[in-house]
XYZ file of C-alpha atoms in Angstrom:
472
model
C 0.069 0.132 0.268
C 2.879 2.448 0.428
C 6.528 2.755 0.255
C 8.220 1.055 3.111
C 10.979 3.306 2.942
C 8.744 6.261 2.748
C 8.779 8.493 6.367
C 5.474 9.122 7.846
C 5.189 12.964 9.099
C 2.450 14.758 10.297
C -1.356 14.177 10.270
C -1.338 13.935 14.195
C -4.936 15.344 14.142
C -6.202 12.682 11.613
C -4.800 9.837 13.715
C -6.015 11.058 17.044
C -9.460 11.087 15.167
C -9.115 7.741 13.626
C -8.531 5.926 17.312
C -11.872 8.138 18.854
C -13.453 6.290 15.694
C -12.037 3.001 16.415
C -12.456 2.584 20.023
C -16.029 3.349 19.591
C -18.286 0.302 20.188
C -19.868 -0.565 17.171
C -19.810 -0.645 13.393
C -18.241 2.325 11.839
C -17.725 3.619 8.353
C -14.904 5.857 7.291
C -13.999 8.036 3.949
C -10.960 8.729 3.574
C -10.007 11.146 0.143
C -7.744 13.380 -1.124
C -5.775 14.013 -4.163
C -3.330 11.611 -5.670
C -0.104 10.986 -3.619
C -1.197 13.151 -0.638
C -0.826 10.384 1.534
C -4.007 8.837 2.183
C -2.832 5.307 2.013
C 0.388 5.887 4.052
C -1.595 7.605 6.789
C -4.745 4.271 6.890
C -1.227 2.064 7.507
C 0.074 4.895 10.267
C -3.114 4.434 12.010
C -3.313 0.396 11.791
C 0.596 -0.522 11.716
C 1.018 -0.723 15.539
C 0.224 -4.106 15.842
C -2.520 -3.570 17.777
C -5.469 -3.429 15.180
C -6.614 -6.441 13.507
C -6.847 -5.689 9.834
C -7.679 -6.429 6.699
C -6.164 -4.031 4.013
C -6.936 -4.288 0.169
C -6.193 -2.290 -2.790
C -8.578 -1.993 -5.520
C -6.962 -1.400 -9.307
C -7.920 -0.483 -12.746
C -8.842 -4.313 -13.642
C -12.434 -5.951 -14.073
C -14.295 -7.090 -10.981
C -13.895 -10.748 -10.843
C -9.739 -10.082 -10.579
C -11.121 -7.653 -8.148
C -12.762 -10.221 -6.533
C -9.967 -12.475 -6.366
C -7.821 -9.989 -4.943
C -10.381 -9.301 -2.289
C -10.968 -12.900 -1.287
C -7.266 -13.519 -1.414
C -6.730 -10.786 1.570
C -9.449 -12.072 3.819
C -8.137 -15.551 3.124
C -5.146 -14.096 4.405
C -6.780 -12.566 8.077
C -9.340 -15.736 8.459
C -7.358 -18.587 6.314
C -9.983 -21.424 7.920
C -11.954 -21.505 4.453
C -8.759 -22.170 2.913
C -9.028 -25.682 2.834
C -12.366 -25.096 0.550
C -12.013 -22.093 -1.783
C -10.045 -20.316 -2.964
C -12.228 -17.436 -3.990
C -15.522 -16.058 -2.929
C -18.050 -15.996 -5.800
C -19.927 -12.934 -4.779
C -18.745 -9.735 -3.063
C -21.909 -10.474 -0.993
C -20.745 -13.999 0.512
C -16.575 -12.477 0.851
C -18.521 -9.671 2.944
C -20.472 -11.658 4.838
C -17.723 -14.283 5.359
C -15.927 -11.216 7.374
C -18.835 -10.277 9.907
C -19.303 -13.975 10.482
C -15.544 -14.548 11.135
C -14.944 -10.722 12.881
C -17.779 -11.495 15.207
C -17.916 -9.382 18.049
C -13.964 -8.888 17.497
C -12.755 -5.523 16.292
C -10.902 -5.093 12.839
C -10.762 -2.764 10.410
C -11.449 -3.509 6.971
C -9.572 -1.340 4.599
C -10.625 -0.480 1.001
C -8.107 1.619 -1.039
C -8.588 3.480 -4.070
C -12.403 2.288 -4.059
C -12.822 4.662 -7.685
C -11.106 1.313 -9.241
C -13.846 -1.400 -7.501
C -16.685 1.468 -8.056
C -16.064 1.433 -12.217
C -15.521 -2.330 -12.421
C -18.453 -3.084 -10.635
C -20.926 -0.331 -10.904
C -23.445 -2.343 -7.922
C -20.432 -2.510 -5.120
C -21.760 0.566 -3.644
C -25.605 -0.586 -3.132
C -23.718 -4.277 -2.229
C -22.193 -2.721 0.943
C -25.034 0.071 1.895
C -27.303 -3.207 1.967
C -24.262 -5.140 4.711
C -24.087 -1.763 5.839
C -27.542 -1.947 7.297
C -27.535 -5.913 7.479
C -25.075 -7.738 8.938
C -22.389 -5.335 9.570
C -24.589 -3.026 12.354
C -24.365 -6.199 14.670
C -20.301 -5.740 14.160
C -17.592 -3.485 15.590
C -15.953 -3.737 12.062
C -14.642 -0.087 10.993
C -14.703 0.134 7.313
C -12.418 2.913 5.716
C -13.325 3.467 1.841
C -10.316 5.584 0.654
C -10.097 6.899 -3.144
C -8.232 9.450 -5.073
C -10.165 10.446 -7.242
C -11.961 13.439 -5.808
C -14.970 13.692 -8.022
C -15.772 10.064 -7.123
C -15.231 9.868 -3.791
C -17.399 13.788 -3.486
C -20.009 12.665 -5.878
C -20.574 8.671 -5.842
C -19.957 7.967 -2.135
C -20.450 11.160 -0.050
C -22.931 12.416 -2.655
C -26.747 12.356 -2.005
C -27.153 10.025 -4.727
C -24.901 8.013 -3.327
C -26.502 4.558 -2.275
C -24.039 4.852 1.106
C -25.224 8.675 1.643
C -26.309 9.257 5.138
C -24.245 5.950 6.587
C -20.774 7.111 7.008
C -19.163 8.168 11.020
C -16.833 10.172 9.660
C -15.316 12.005 6.183
C -11.599 12.932 6.260
C -10.667 15.298 3.146
C -6.755 14.956 3.555
C -5.150 18.212 2.127
C -1.747 19.094 1.584
C 0.715 20.262 4.177
C 1.413 23.957 4.871
C 4.641 25.052 4.291
C 5.797 24.285 7.974
C 4.539 20.744 8.249
C 6.031 20.245 4.824
C 9.770 21.288 6.282
C 9.930 18.432 8.347
C 10.907 16.060 5.448
C 13.957 18.407 5.801
C 14.851 18.515 8.913
C 19.179 19.169 7.948
C 18.385 21.586 4.675
C 18.442 25.496 5.583
C 15.692 27.511 5.922
C 16.083 28.456 2.249
C 16.092 24.992 1.110
C 12.889 24.450 3.057
C 10.781 27.271 1.284
C 12.448 26.569 -1.848
C 11.575 23.197 -1.752
C 7.446 24.164 -0.456
C 7.500 26.016 -3.658
C 8.564 23.242 -6.376
C 6.481 20.553 -4.906
C 4.409 22.440 -2.682
C 2.646 19.850 0.316
C 2.268 16.818 -0.777
C 4.018 13.955 1.122
C 5.413 12.235 -1.613
C 6.848 15.074 -3.810
C 8.446 16.225 -1.338
C 10.007 12.899 -0.147
C 11.268 12.645 -3.684
C 13.061 16.144 -3.558
C 14.973 14.947 -0.125
C 15.879 11.299 -1.776
C 18.516 13.525 -3.440
C 20.428 14.792 -0.674
C 19.755 18.482 -2.218
C 17.277 20.777 -3.328
C 19.021 21.195 -6.564
C 19.129 17.635 -7.280
C 15.851 16.454 -6.425
C 14.724 19.513 -8.799
C 17.237 18.132 -11.134
C 16.340 14.535 -10.967
C 12.481 14.453 -9.984
C 11.745 17.346 -12.509
C 13.895 17.252 -15.745
C 14.898 13.902 -16.170
C 12.238 11.487 -18.445
C 11.899 9.248 -15.583
C 11.469 11.649 -12.986
C 8.491 11.189 -10.533
C 7.473 14.914 -11.275
C 8.289 15.008 -15.190
C 5.180 13.568 -16.176
C 2.987 14.194 -12.821
C 0.489 17.101 -14.357
C -0.607 14.942 -17.084
C -1.136 12.084 -15.145
C -3.321 14.165 -12.123
C -5.126 15.712 -15.205
C -5.732 12.294 -17.234
C -7.329 11.027 -13.708
C -9.658 13.475 -12.880
C -10.718 15.152 -15.725
C -12.631 14.129 -18.915
C -10.906 16.527 -21.324
C -7.355 16.998 -20.053
C -6.121 18.912 -23.058
C -8.651 21.312 -22.632
C -7.362 21.742 -19.033
C -3.861 22.155 -19.780
C -4.894 24.791 -21.646
C -6.534 26.569 -19.331
C -3.837 25.849 -16.686
C -1.325 26.796 -19.062
C -2.771 30.539 -19.367
C -3.387 31.150 -16.005
C 0.840 29.742 -15.293
C 1.510 32.313 -18.085
C -0.133 35.315 -16.108
C -3.774 35.330 -16.968
C -5.546 35.748 -14.268
C -9.450 36.838 -14.884
C -11.910 34.701 -17.096
C -12.003 36.857 -20.143
C -7.758 36.845 -20.308
C -8.000 32.849 -19.710
C -10.679 31.610 -22.751
C -8.888 34.071 -25.069
C -5.200 32.746 -24.567
C -6.374 29.126 -24.112
C -8.388 29.320 -27.118
C -11.839 28.198 -25.383
C -15.128 30.553 -25.410
C -15.988 32.581 -22.653
C -19.393 31.698 -22.138
C -17.581 27.701 -21.412
C -14.857 28.260 -19.692
C -16.313 28.928 -16.079
C -17.235 25.361 -16.186
C -13.758 23.692 -16.848
C -12.360 27.172 -14.351
C -15.048 25.751 -11.504
C -13.971 21.897 -12.334
C -10.291 22.948 -11.624
C -11.118 25.034 -8.395
C -13.354 21.478 -6.779
C -10.101 19.500 -7.405
C -7.790 22.422 -6.001
C -6.022 22.860 -8.721
C -6.904 26.833 -9.478
C -8.232 29.050 -7.107
C -10.308 31.967 -7.406
C -8.931 35.133 -4.884
C -10.918 38.035 -3.781
C -9.194 41.040 -2.733
C -9.792 40.805 1.292
C -10.937 44.583 1.583
C -14.045 45.175 -0.154
C -13.846 41.879 -2.289
C -16.002 41.923 -5.252
C -16.888 39.794 -8.313
C -15.213 42.278 -10.838
C -11.956 41.988 -9.034
C -11.775 38.506 -8.450
C -8.910 37.154 -9.533
C -7.685 33.346 -11.019
C -4.309 31.623 -9.697
C -2.778 28.245 -9.137
C -3.024 26.817 -6.125
C -1.035 23.828 -6.574
C 3.112 24.926 -6.472
C 4.140 21.725 -8.419
C 1.642 23.082 -11.128
C 3.202 26.566 -10.649
C 7.010 25.107 -10.724
C 6.340 22.599 -13.726
C 4.370 24.775 -16.631
C 7.264 27.662 -15.689
C 9.987 25.501 -15.749
C 8.808 22.254 -17.339
C 6.912 22.747 -20.195
C 9.041 25.237 -21.648
C 11.938 22.937 -21.808
C 10.494 19.909 -22.784
C 12.537 19.229 -25.863
C 16.282 20.169 -24.005
C 15.263 17.332 -21.391
C 14.185 15.203 -23.368
C 17.685 15.472 -25.014
C 19.211 14.796 -21.527
C 20.372 18.340 -21.046
C 18.776 18.800 -17.166
C 21.238 20.310 -15.727
C 21.730 23.199 -18.204
C 18.005 23.925 -17.417
C 18.539 24.149 -14.221
C 21.608 26.258 -14.534
C 20.818 28.495 -17.217
C 17.041 28.536 -17.055
C 15.671 28.033 -13.679
C 18.583 28.876 -11.127
C 18.543 32.516 -12.631
C 14.512 32.795 -12.444
C 14.107 30.712 -8.473
C 14.343 34.700 -6.714
C 11.786 35.821 -9.160
C 9.811 32.534 -8.359
C 10.077 32.741 -5.032
C 8.282 36.039 -4.205
C 4.651 34.724 -4.609
C 5.483 31.925 -3.014
C 7.267 33.458 0.118
C 3.628 35.561 0.211
C 1.976 32.149 0.650
C 4.261 31.235 3.247
C 3.892 34.454 5.200
C 0.138 34.176 5.401
C 0.283 30.240 6.344
C 2.773 31.833 8.926
C -0.314 34.377 9.869
C -2.614 31.863 10.278
C -0.580 29.624 12.655
C 0.569 32.817 14.644
C -3.239 33.815 14.766
C -4.368 30.210 15.823
C -2.305 30.579 18.928
C -2.741 34.138 19.519
C 0.424 34.857 18.989
C -0.511 38.377 17.557
C -1.841 41.684 18.445
C -4.914 40.537 17.930
C -7.125 37.694 16.627
C -8.311 38.545 12.935
C -11.213 37.168 11.132
C -9.480 37.098 7.611
C -6.295 37.423 6.220
C -5.429 37.767 2.417
C -3.791 39.742 -0.074
C -5.183 43.235 -1.615
C -5.493 44.827 -4.755
C -7.596 47.539 -6.432
C -7.020 51.125 -6.961
C -5.042 53.721 -4.500
C -7.471 56.897 -4.771
C -4.705 59.021 -2.722
C -2.269 58.193 -5.706
C -4.770 57.470 -8.372
C -2.890 54.240 -9.027
C -3.658 50.437 -9.280
C -2.002 48.956 -5.935
C -1.067 45.625 -4.337
C -0.476 44.856 -0.481
C 0.802 41.374 0.002
C -1.103 40.979 3.151
C -3.858 42.608 4.837
C -4.944 40.597 8.416
C -8.365 41.900 9.765
C -10.806 42.164 13.193
C -13.462 44.765 13.081
C -11.511 48.239 12.942
C -8.251 46.903 13.542
C -5.701 45.412 10.339
C -2.511 44.065 9.805
C -0.366 45.303 6.601
C 1.988 42.854 5.585
C 4.896 43.264 2.999
C 7.073 39.629 2.080
C 9.911 39.952 0.543
C 12.153 37.012 -0.889
C 15.692 39.355 -0.655
C 18.591 39.363 1.634
C 18.036 43.117 2.971
C 14.995 44.859 3.172
C 15.482 48.596 4.008
C 13.109 51.616 5.483
C 11.787 52.061 2.162
C 9.762 48.953 1.937
C 8.125 49.852 5.534
C 7.481 53.415 4.526
C 6.137 52.815 0.903
C 3.692 49.811 3.017
C 2.539 52.467 5.219
C 1.457 54.978 2.159
C -0.262 52.225 0.535
C -1.842 51.283 4.153
C -3.262 54.983 4.356
C -5.841 54.929 1.877
C -8.179 52.876 4.355
C -9.525 54.746 6.573
C -11.975 52.587 8.109
C -9.323 51.251 10.187
C -8.245 52.930 13.466
C -5.384 50.568 14.344
C -2.952 49.635 12.375
C -0.090 47.135 12.961
C 2.883 46.282 10.307
C 4.797 43.257 9.418
C 7.537 42.976 7.420
C 8.762 39.893 6.274
C 12.216 38.693 4.301
C 14.032 35.795 3.417
C 16.896 37.101 4.961
C 17.576 40.473 7.430
C 16.815 43.976 7.603
C 19.016 47.294 7.070
C 20.198 49.114 10.523
C 17.842 51.528 9.678
C 14.526 49.972 9.399
C 15.972 47.990 12.777
C 15.844 51.559 14.569
C 12.265 52.082 13.342
C 10.824 49.167 14.369
C 12.493 49.397 18.214
C 10.724 52.469 18.075
C 7.291 51.801 17.727
C 5.766 48.652 18.973
C 2.963 48.616 16.067
C 5.856 47.260 13.295
C 7.074 43.696 13.206
C 10.172 42.304 11.173
C 9.926 38.699 10.666
C 12.648 36.503 9.020
C 12.779 33.011 7.263
C 14.223 31.801 10.562
C 11.200 33.529 12.551
C 9.019 32.092 9.856
C 10.548 28.585 10.316
C 11.079 28.292 14.588
C 7.338 28.796 16.001
């Protein structure tokens, strides 16, 4: 189910909740889903691996119903071997599930079915079969049934959706999200903070991607071997991701490419991707549902006309910026050249926007433990017209609660001077509705003496380095 060499990090809350559910008496039905590579199977294996939880674990494959039933039977007979004398495979799913209920009796048992969508594609009736057994023989057992799947659309619509035979029967559902910047850094304990941030910028919060980058000893070698070599894990990953979830991957590829290239508004995306404007919203909403893109609004005075579309997955951001346009040379084996000449010179510019996301995530973590001057209700970027300057401007981060706000500037640079603070304060002056304002300046490196002096004399100003961001 999972790579035995794969190191497990995080997911403490999910493990705690799973164990609480397991300890309850009676039958439990749990749904676990999330995008591919996010660590669902590893989470469940971690949950059951301590040896104290009797279990039957089965992974479905893209094969016909007969072969999946035979594999399921094999997993059952490995746990309850008495029936091996009489059969090698059950002749129906009902009989297989009935045998599990009979053998488990009142004993606790975890029945883990991984990649359930593959099973359901091969047997259209499997959800109804499970529903019948949940409502019938499973009801009086202590079985914990876990259905897991990577096809988010299938799991949300055909397992959790109101038209599914399984609707309303789950005891809990876990949507496994990618790690944030801090959790991602757990993979890189011996790396510098800058390397941790760049790894997050390239791989996002997907555990397998992070693990693969780490396995090469340096971020540079990780990028070269995983993105820039034909057999690298991440070289074909965007294509595989789109083909798994979407019926028209070429259309979605064109849309993602246009957003990665700088198109942020619906009409721009339609023109650049070549799709009709009246149809593009359907495709955009599908990508939002898959958490591959996001529709972002200015945190102050949010209006539909000011909304922007951005990629929300860092691996896709990195791939579409640095891999797609270099495929010819990658196919020619020029990975070292591409990194030196095409990626490294642009990495600082690329990390600028990534760093803004990291800073916002840092603020959310600090807000959760009430380590900020106040507990904010909303946080995000701001962009729009500055009536005082009569021009369009942006602010990297604004956090708000009532009439109090934090304005933040995030710079992926070594030394930040006082001019950055003065510019931020000037932009904040347009927001007269806030009678209390704080200013947070984030920097990859350090701060000039003049800026430090200003911050020492004004408690409303905080200077936050990359070291501070990773030291919480």
